[in-house]
């Protein structure tokens, strides 16, 4: 029996653990589940090709319940109980910001796969490596397109957290640079179901556009409520968490005409930086029977795990400090562009920031199209 236990323990040691800290319940559950499913595809693909350093990778998945306090507790549990040398997470900016002190406390690096608050890479945390775009870079990415949208003045409707408020500031700055005026900034609670009061206020302003930052669940409700109010203004969503296919399915005709900033365009895989990888990922997603609407977010989980695997391979060992150092050597073409980290933040405590591509798509007649500009 003792021999069996020893062999079992030795078997566990033959895997390389990666902590996955995502919202699997609560208001962001749909998005967190998409990320996890994407991560599973990456892990299975890597393991089928021999793993990393001759070992299988093992995802240790925990639910942060869409709650910042829980996200921090999950990070600590993954590090102290599960002994993970590296993590991916934690979806929303507020969740990720809550986790970041734990990374420094225990010296464990994390790949940030979704969060867009500028604070994440400018606050001086050398254990943070982000593959998603901060809202400031995202806004800059579509700066040349904004004048073609024929907007003169834009209002904002954003989720009341670091992600939403930060996006309003960053997009306002870029709009001013291209001569577009900004109007009111309305906020909504992350769990809010009724945005009619905010939409009614925006309807009464002289703006021609609403820029919205929220998760797909709230965007669905918002589009329906805007249609019910006969709000005719142009709608542009940010943050690449809108899942246009899900909006089409659940919001129906209310989604028509809406514009969305995306960092992956699965509807046009041959236009992606690595068409072969995009075809594989999309084919695997479909083969597993996952919700097609989740592809625009799930690729982030897929890319996050591939980035971690690349760093571990370069590190030559699954130890936190070695992986952290190796993150700066990662350089490959991902589904939505080059994954290579630039330094951001205070000297000596820089975080890593990759700069993927940005796309603008539109929903027309229940389909995703490239807008005619």
CSV table of C-alpha atoms in Angstrom, one decimal:
chain,number,residue,atom,x,y,z
A,1,UNK,CA,0.0,0.0,0.0
A,2,UNK,CA,2.8,2.4,0.9
A,3,UNK,CA,4.4,1.6,-2.5
A,4,UNK,CA,1.2,2.4,-4.3
A,5,UNK,CA,0.9,5.7,-2.5
A,6,UNK,CA,4.4,6.6,-3.3
A,7,UNK,CA,3.9,5.7,-7.0
A,8,UNK,CA,0.7,7.8,-7.1
A,9,UNK,CA,2.5,10.8,-5.6
A,10,UNK,CA,5.3,10.4,-8.1
A,11,UNK,CA,2.7,10.3,-10.9
A,12,UNK,CA,1.2,13.5,-9.7
A,13,UNK,CA,4.7,15.1,-9.7
A,14,UNK,CA,5.0,14.3,-13.4
A,15,UNK,CA,2.4,16.9,-14.3
A,16,UNK,CA,3.0,20.6,-14.6
A,17,UNK,CA,0.2,22.4,-12.8
A,18,UNK,CA,-1.3,25.6,-14.1
A,19,UNK,CA,-3.8,27.5,-11.9
A,20,UNK,CA,-6.9,28.8,-13.7
A,21,UNK,CA,-8.8,31.4,-11.7
A,22,UNK,CA,-12.1,32.2,-13.5
A,23,UNK,CA,-15.7,33.3,-12.8
A,24,UNK,CA,-17.8,30.1,-13.2
A,25,UNK,CA,-20.7,31.3,-11.2
A,26,UNK,CA,-22.2,34.8,-10.7
A,27,UNK,CA,-22.8,37.5,-13.3
A,28,UNK,CA,-19.7,36.7,-15.4
A,29,UNK,CA,-20.2,32.9,-15.4
A,30,UNK,CA,-20.8,32.6,-19.1
A,31,UNK,CA,-17.6,34.4,-20.0
A,32,UNK,CA,-15.5,32.5,-17.4
A,33,UNK,CA,-16.8,29.1,-18.7
A,34,UNK,CA,-15.9,30.1,-22.3
A,35,UNK,CA,-12.3,30.9,-21.1
A,36,UNK,CA,-12.0,27.6,-19.3
A,37,UNK,CA,-13.2,25.6,-22.3
A,38,UNK,CA,-10.7,27.4,-24.5
A,39,UNK,CA,-8.0,26.5,-21.9
A,40,UNK,CA,-9.0,22.9,-22.0
A,41,UNK,CA,-8.5,22.7,-25.8
A,42,UNK,CA,-5.0,24.2,-25.4
A,43,UNK,CA,-4.1,21.8,-22.7
A,44,UNK,CA,-5.3,18.8,-24.6
A,45,UNK,CA,-3.5,19.9,-27.7
A,46,UNK,CA,-0.2,20.5,-25.9
A,47,UNK,CA,-0.5,17.1,-24.1
A,48,UNK,CA,-1.3,15.3,-27.3
A,49,UNK,CA,1.9,16.7,-28.7
A,50,UNK,CA,4.1,15.5,-25.9
A,51,UNK,CA,3.4,18.0,-23.2
A,52,UNK,CA,6.0,20.5,-21.9
A,53,UNK,CA,9.4,19.4,-20.8
A,54,UNK,CA,8.3,15.8,-21.2
A,55,UNK,CA,5.4,16.2,-18.8
A,56,UNK,CA,1.7,16.6,-19.2
A,57,UNK,CA,0.2,20.0,-18.1
A,58,UNK,CA,-2.6,19.8,-15.6
A,59,UNK,CA,-5.2,22.6,-15.3
A,60,UNK,CA,-6.2,23.3,-11.7
A,61,UNK,CA,-9.5,25.2,-12.3
A,62,UNK,CA,-11.2,27.2,-9.5
A,63,UNK,CA,-14.3,29.4,-9.5
A,64,UNK,CA,-13.8,33.0,-8.3
A,65,UNK,CA,-17.6,33.4,-8.3
A,66,UNK,CA,-17.3,36.8,-10.1
A,67,UNK,CA,-16.2,38.3,-6.7
A,68,UNK,CA,-12.9,40.1,-6.1
A,69,UNK,CA,-12.5,38.8,-2.5
A,70,UNK,CA,-13.1,35.3,-3.7
A,71,UNK,CA,-10.7,35.8,-6.6
A,72,UNK,CA,-7.9,36.7,-4.2
A,73,UNK,CA,-8.8,33.7,-1.9
A,74,UNK,CA,-8.8,31.4,-4.9
A,75,UNK,CA,-5.3,32.7,-6.0
A,76,UNK,CA,-3.9,32.0,-2.5
A,77,UNK,CA,-5.5,28.6,-2.4
A,78,UNK,CA,-4.0,27.7,-5.8
A,79,UNK,CA,-0.6,28.8,-4.7
A,80,UNK,CA,-0.5,27.4,-1.1
A,81,UNK,CA,-2.6,24.3,-1.4
A,82,UNK,CA,-2.2,23.2,-5.0
A,83,UNK,CA,1.4,24.5,-5.4
A,84,UNK,CA,0.9,25.9,-8.9
A,85,UNK,CA,4.0,27.7,-10.2
A,86,UNK,CA,2.0,29.8,-12.6
A,87,UNK,CA,-1.6,31.0,-13.1
A,88,UNK,CA,-4.0,32.4,-15.7
A,89,UNK,CA,-6.9,34.7,-14.7
A,90,UNK,CA,-9.0,36.3,-13.5
A,91,UNK,CA,-11.3,37.6,-16.3
A,92,UNK,CA,-12.5,41.0,-15.1
A,93,UNK,CA,-10.2,43.9,-14.2
A,94,UNK,CA,-11.6,44.2,-10.7
A,95,UNK,CA,-11.0,40.5,-10.2
A,96,UNK,CA,-7.5,40.6,-11.5
A,97,UNK,CA,-6.6,43.7,-9.5
A,98,UNK,CA,-7.7,41.8,-6.4
A,99,UNK,CA,-5.5,38.9,-7.2
A,100,UNK,CA,-2.3,40.9,-8.0
A,101,UNK,CA,-1.1,41.4,-4.4
A,102,UNK,CA,-1.1,37.7,-3.9
A,103,UNK,CA,1.1,37.3,-6.9
A,104,UNK,CA,3.7,39.5,-5.3
A,105,UNK,CA,3.3,38.1,-1.9
A,106,UNK,CA,4.0,34.5,-3.0
A,107,UNK,CA,6.1,35.3,-6.1
A,108,UNK,CA,4.0,33.5,-8.7
A,109,UNK,CA,3.5,34.8,-12.2
A,110,UNK,CA,0.1,35.1,-13.9
A,111,UNK,CA,-1.0,35.5,-17.5
A,112,UNK,CA,-3.9,37.9,-17.7
A,113,UNK,CA,-6.1,36.8,-20.5
A,114,UNK,CA,-9.1,39.2,-20.5
A,115,UNK,CA,-8.8,42.2,-18.2
A,116,UNK,CA,-8.3,45.6,-19.8
A,117,UNK,CA,-7.8,48.2,-17.0
A,118,UNK,CA,-4.6,50.1,-17.5
A,119,UNK,CA,-3.8,49.8,-13.7
A,120,UNK,CA,-3.0,46.1,-14.3
A,121,UNK,CA,0.3,46.8,-16.1
A,122,UNK,CA,1.1,50.2,-14.8
A,123,UNK,CA,0.9,49.6,-11.0
A,124,UNK,CA,4.3,48.0,-10.7
A,125,UNK,CA,3.7,44.2,-10.4
A,126,UNK,CA,6.5,42.2,-12.2
A,127,UNK,CA,4.5,39.0,-11.9
A,128,UNK,CA,1.8,40.2,-14.4
A,129,UNK,CA,1.9,39.3,-18.1
A,130,UNK,CA,-1.1,40.4,-20.1
A,131,UNK,CA,-2.1,39.0,-23.5
A,132,UNK,CA,-5.3,41.1,-23.7
A,133,UNK,CA,-5.4,44.7,-24.6
A,134,UNK,CA,-5.7,47.5,-22.0
A,135,UNK,CA,-8.6,49.8,-23.0
A,136,UNK,CA,-6.2,52.6,-23.8
A,137,UNK,CA,-4.4,50.5,-26.5
A,138,UNK,CA,-7.7,49.1,-27.7
A,139,UNK,CA,-9.0,52.6,-28.2
A,140,UNK,CA,-5.8,53.6,-30.0
A,141,UNK,CA,-6.2,50.5,-32.2
A,142,UNK,CA,-9.4,51.7,-33.7
A,143,UNK,CA,-8.5,55.4,-33.6
A,144,UNK,CA,-8.2,55.6,-37.4
A,145,UNK,CA,-11.6,54.0,-37.9
A,146,UNK,CA,-13.5,56.3,-35.5
A,147,UNK,CA,-13.9,59.2,-37.9
A,148,UNK,CA,-15.4,56.9,-40.5
A,149,UNK,CA,-18.2,56.0,-38.0
A,150,UNK,CA,-19.6,59.5,-38.5
A,151,UNK,CA,-20.0,60.2,-34.8
A,152,UNK,CA,-20.0,63.8,-33.6
A,153,UNK,CA,-20.7,63.2,-29.9
A,154,UNK,CA,-20.7,60.0,-27.8
A,155,UNK,CA,-22.2,59.1,-24.5
A,156,UNK,CA,-21.0,56.2,-22.3
A,157,UNK,CA,-22.8,53.4,-20.6
A,158,UNK,CA,-20.3,51.3,-18.6
A,159,UNK,CA,-20.2,48.7,-15.9
A,160,UNK,CA,-19.3,50.4,-12.6
A,161,UNK,CA,-15.9,48.9,-11.9
A,162,UNK,CA,-12.3,49.4,-13.0
A,163,UNK,CA,-12.9,47.9,-16.4
A,164,UNK,CA,-15.9,50.0,-17.3
A,165,UNK,CA,-14.8,53.3,-15.8
A,166,UNK,CA,-11.3,52.9,-17.2
A,167,UNK,CA,-12.7,52.3,-20.7
A,168,UNK,CA,-14.8,55.4,-20.5
A,169,UNK,CA,-11.7,57.5,-19.7
A,170,UNK,CA,-9.5,55.9,-22.4
A,171,UNK,CA,-12.1,56.1,-25.2
A,172,UNK,CA,-12.9,59.7,-24.2
A,173,UNK,CA,-9.2,60.6,-24.6
A,174,UNK,CA,-9.0,59.0,-28.1
A,175,UNK,CA,-12.3,60.5,-29.2
A,176,UNK,CA,-11.1,64.0,-28.3
A,177,UNK,CA,-7.9,63.4,-30.4
A,178,UNK,CA,-10.1,62.7,-33.5
A,179,UNK,CA,-12.5,65.6,-32.8
A,180,UNK,CA,-15.4,63.8,-31.3
A,181,UNK,CA,-17.1,65.3,-28.3
A,182,UNK,CA,-18.0,63.3,-25.3
A,183,UNK,CA,-21.2,63.6,-23.3
A,184,UNK,CA,-22.6,61.8,-20.2
A,185,UNK,CA,-21.0,58.8,-18.6
A,186,UNK,CA,-23.7,56.5,-17.1
A,187,UNK,CA,-22.8,53.5,-15.0
A,188,UNK,CA,-24.5,50.2,-14.1
A,189,UNK,CA,-23.9,47.7,-11.3
A,190,UNK,CA,-22.3,44.4,-12.5
A,191,UNK,CA,-25.4,42.5,-11.5
A,192,UNK,CA,-27.9,45.1,-12.8
A,193,UNK,CA,-30.8,43.7,-14.9
A,194,UNK,CA,-32.5,47.0,-15.7
A,195,UNK,CA,-30.6,49.8,-17.5
A,196,UNK,CA,-33.7,51.6,-18.7
A,197,UNK,CA,-33.1,54.6,-16.5
A,198,UNK,CA,-29.6,55.1,-17.8
A,199,UNK,CA,-30.8,54.5,-21.4
A,200,UNK,CA,-33.6,57.0,-21.0
A,201,UNK,CA,-31.2,59.7,-19.9
A,202,UNK,CA,-28.9,59.0,-22.8
A,203,UNK,CA,-31.8,59.0,-25.2
A,204,UNK,CA,-32.6,62.6,-24.2
A,205,UNK,CA,-29.0,63.9,-24.9
A,206,UNK,CA,-27.7,65.3,-28.2
A,207,UNK,CA,-25.2,62.5,-28.7
A,208,UNK,CA,-25.4,60.3,-31.8
A,209,UNK,CA,-23.5,57.3,-30.4
A,210,UNK,CA,-23.4,55.2,-27.2
A,211,UNK,CA,-20.2,53.5,-26.3
A,212,UNK,CA,-20.9,50.5,-24.0
A,213,UNK,CA,-18.6,48.5,-21.8
A,214,UNK,CA,-20.1,45.4,-20.1
A,215,UNK,CA,-20.2,41.6,-20.2
A,216,UNK,CA,-22.3,39.9,-22.8
A,217,UNK,CA,-25.2,39.1,-20.4
A,218,UNK,CA,-25.7,42.8,-19.7
A,219,UNK,CA,-25.2,43.8,-23.3
A,220,UNK,CA,-28.0,41.5,-24.3
A,221,UNK,CA,-30.4,43.1,-21.8
A,222,UNK,CA,-29.2,46.6,-22.8
A,223,UNK,CA,-29.8,46.1,-26.5
A,224,UNK,CA,-33.3,44.8,-25.8
A,225,UNK,CA,-34.1,47.7,-23.5
A,226,UNK,CA,-32.7,50.2,-26.0
A,227,UNK,CA,-34.9,48.8,-28.7
A,228,UNK,CA,-37.9,48.9,-26.4
A,229,UNK,CA,-37.2,52.6,-25.7
A,230,UNK,CA,-36.8,53.2,-29.5
A,231,UNK,CA,-33.3,54.5,-28.9
A,232,UNK,CA,-32.0,55.1,-32.4
A,233,UNK,CA,-28.4,56.0,-31.6
A,234,UNK,CA,-25.3,54.2,-32.9
A,235,UNK,CA,-24.1,51.6,-30.4
A,236,UNK,CA,-20.4,50.6,-30.1
A,237,UNK,CA,-19.2,48.1,-27.6
A,238,UNK,CA,-15.7,47.8,-26.2
A,239,UNK,CA,-13.6,45.2,-24.3
A,240,UNK,CA,-14.0,42.3,-26.7
A,241,UNK,CA,-16.3,40.5,-24.3
A,242,UNK,CA,-19.5,40.9,-26.2
A,243,UNK,CA,-19.8,37.5,-28.0
A,244,UNK,CA,-21.7,38.8,-31.1
A,245,UNK,CA,-23.1,35.4,-31.9
A,246,UNK,CA,-24.7,35.2,-28.5
A,247,UNK,CA,-26.1,38.7,-28.9
A,248,UNK,CA,-27.6,37.7,-32.2
A,249,UNK,CA,-29.1,34.5,-30.6
A,250,UNK,CA,-30.4,36.2,-27.5
A,251,UNK,CA,-31.1,39.8,-28.4
A,252,UNK,CA,-32.4,39.1,-31.9
A,253,UNK,CA,-33.3,42.1,-34.1
A,254,UNK,CA,-32.3,44.4,-31.2
A,255,UNK,CA,-28.6,43.6,-32.0
A,256,UNK,CA,-28.8,44.7,-35.6
A,257,UNK,CA,-26.7,47.7,-36.4
A,258,UNK,CA,-24.5,47.4,-33.4
A,259,UNK,CA,-20.8,47.7,-33.7
A,260,UNK,CA,-18.2,45.8,-31.7
A,261,UNK,CA,-14.5,46.0,-31.0
A,262,UNK,CA,-13.0,42.5,-31.2
A,263,UNK,CA,-9.5,41.1,-30.9
A,264,UNK,CA,-10.4,37.8,-32.7
A,265,UNK,CA,-12.7,37.4,-35.7
A,266,UNK,CA,-13.6,33.7,-36.0
A,267,UNK,CA,-16.2,34.5,-38.7
A,268,UNK,CA,-13.2,35.3,-41.0
A,269,UNK,CA,-10.5,32.8,-39.9
A,270,UNK,CA,-8.5,33.2,-43.1
A,271,UNK,CA,-7.9,36.8,-42.3
A,272,UNK,CA,-6.3,36.0,-38.9
A,273,UNK,CA,-2.6,36.1,-38.3
A,274,UNK,CA,-2.3,32.3,-38.1
A,275,UNK,CA,-5.2,30.9,-40.3
A,276,UNK,CA,-4.1,27.3,-39.7
A,277,UNK,CA,-4.2,27.6,-35.9
A,278,UNK,CA,-7.5,29.5,-36.1
A,279,UNK,CA,-9.0,26.6,-38.2
A,280,UNK,CA,-7.7,24.1,-35.7
A,281,UNK,CA,-9.1,25.9,-32.7
A,282,UNK,CA,-12.5,26.6,-34.3
A,283,UNK,CA,-12.8,23.0,-35.5
A,284,UNK,CA,-12.0,21.6,-32.1
A,285,UNK,CA,-14.5,24.0,-30.4
A,286,UNK,CA,-17.2,22.8,-32.8
A,287,UNK,CA,-16.2,19.1,-32.4
A,288,UNK,CA,-16.6,19.3,-28.6
A,289,UNK,CA,-20.1,20.8,-29.0
A,290,UNK,CA,-19.3,24.0,-27.1
A,291,UNK,CA,-21.5,27.0,-27.6
A,292,UNK,CA,-20.5,28.7,-30.8
A,293,UNK,CA,-21.3,32.1,-29.3
A,294,UNK,CA,-18.3,31.7,-26.9
A,295,UNK,CA,-15.6,31.5,-29.5
A,296,UNK,CA,-14.8,35.3,-29.3
A,297,UNK,CA,-13.8,34.9,-25.7
A,298,UNK,CA,-12.7,31.3,-25.4
A,299,UNK,CA,-9.7,31.9,-27.6
A,300,UNK,CA,-8.3,34.0,-24.8
A,301,UNK,CA,-8.2,30.9,-22.5
A,302,UNK,CA,-6.6,28.9,-25.4
A,303,UNK,CA,-4.0,31.5,-26.0
A,304,UNK,CA,-3.3,32.1,-22.2
A,305,UNK,CA,-2.4,28.4,-21.7
A,306,UNK,CA,-0.3,28.3,-24.9
A,307,UNK,CA,1.6,31.4,-23.6
A,308,UNK,CA,2.3,29.7,-20.3
A,309,UNK,CA,3.4,26.5,-21.9
A,310,UNK,CA,5.8,28.4,-24.1
A,311,UNK,CA,7.3,30.2,-21.1
A,312,UNK,CA,7.7,26.9,-19.1
A,313,UNK,CA,9.4,25.3,-22.1
A,314,UNK,CA,11.8,28.3,-22.3
A,315,UNK,CA,12.3,28.2,-18.5
A,316,UNK,CA,13.4,24.6,-18.6
A,317,UNK,CA,11.7,24.0,-15.3
A,318,UNK,CA,8.3,24.5,-13.7
A,319,UNK,CA,9.4,27.0,-11.0
A,320,UNK,CA,7.8,30.4,-10.5
A,321,UNK,CA,10.8,32.7,-10.8
A,322,UNK,CA,12.2,30.7,-13.8
A,323,UNK,CA,8.8,31.0,-15.5
A,324,UNK,CA,8.6,34.7,-14.7
A,325,UNK,CA,12.0,35.3,-16.3
A,326,UNK,CA,11.1,33.2,-19.3
A,327,UNK,CA,7.9,35.1,-20.0
A,328,UNK,CA,10.1,37.9,-21.4
A,329,UNK,CA,11.5,35.4,-24.0
A,330,UNK,CA,8.1,34.3,-25.3
A,331,UNK,CA,7.6,35.3,-29.0
A,332,UNK,CA,5.1,33.5,-31.3
A,333,UNK,CA,2.2,34.2,-33.5
A,334,UNK,CA,-1.1,33.6,-31.7
A,335,UNK,CA,-4.6,33.4,-33.0
A,336,UNK,CA,-5.0,37.2,-33.0
A,337,UNK,CA,-1.4,38.4,-33.5
A,338,UNK,CA,2.1,38.3,-32.0
A,339,UNK,CA,2.5,37.3,-28.4
A,340,UNK,CA,5.5,39.1,-27.1
A,341,UNK,CA,5.7,41.1,-24.0
A,342,UNK,CA,6.7,44.8,-23.8
A,343,UNK,CA,7.6,46.4,-20.4
A,344,UNK,CA,5.0,48.6,-18.8
A,345,UNK,CA,5.1,50.3,-15.4
A,346,UNK,CA,7.7,51.6,-12.9
A,347,UNK,CA,11.4,50.8,-13.7
A,348,UNK,CA,12.5,47.6,-12.1
A,349,UNK,CA,8.9,46.4,-11.4
A,350,UNK,CA,7.6,46.3,-15.0
A,351,UNK,CA,4.7,44.1,-16.0
A,352,UNK,CA,4.5,42.5,-19.4
A,353,UNK,CA,2.0,43.7,-22.1
A,354,UNK,CA,1.4,41.9,-25.4
A,355,UNK,CA,-0.3,43.8,-28.3
A,356,UNK,CA,-2.7,41.7,-30.3
A,357,UNK,CA,-4.6,42.9,-33.3
A,358,UNK,CA,-7.9,44.8,-33.1
A,359,UNK,CA,-10.9,44.4,-35.4
A,360,UNK,CA,-14.2,46.2,-35.8
A,361,UNK,CA,-17.2,44.1,-36.7
A,362,UNK,CA,-20.9,44.8,-37.1
A,363,UNK,CA,-24.2,42.9,-36.8
A,364,UNK,CA,-26.4,43.2,-39.8
A,365,UNK,CA,-29.6,41.2,-40.5
A,366,UNK,CA,-28.6,38.7,-37.8
A,367,UNK,CA,-25.1,38.1,-39.2
A,368,UNK,CA,-21.6,39.3,-38.3
A,369,UNK,CA,-20.0,41.3,-41.1
A,370,UNK,CA,-17.1,43.6,-41.6
A,371,UNK,CA,-18.6,47.1,-41.6
A,372,UNK,CA,-18.5,49.1,-44.9
A,373,UNK,CA,-16.6,52.2,-43.9
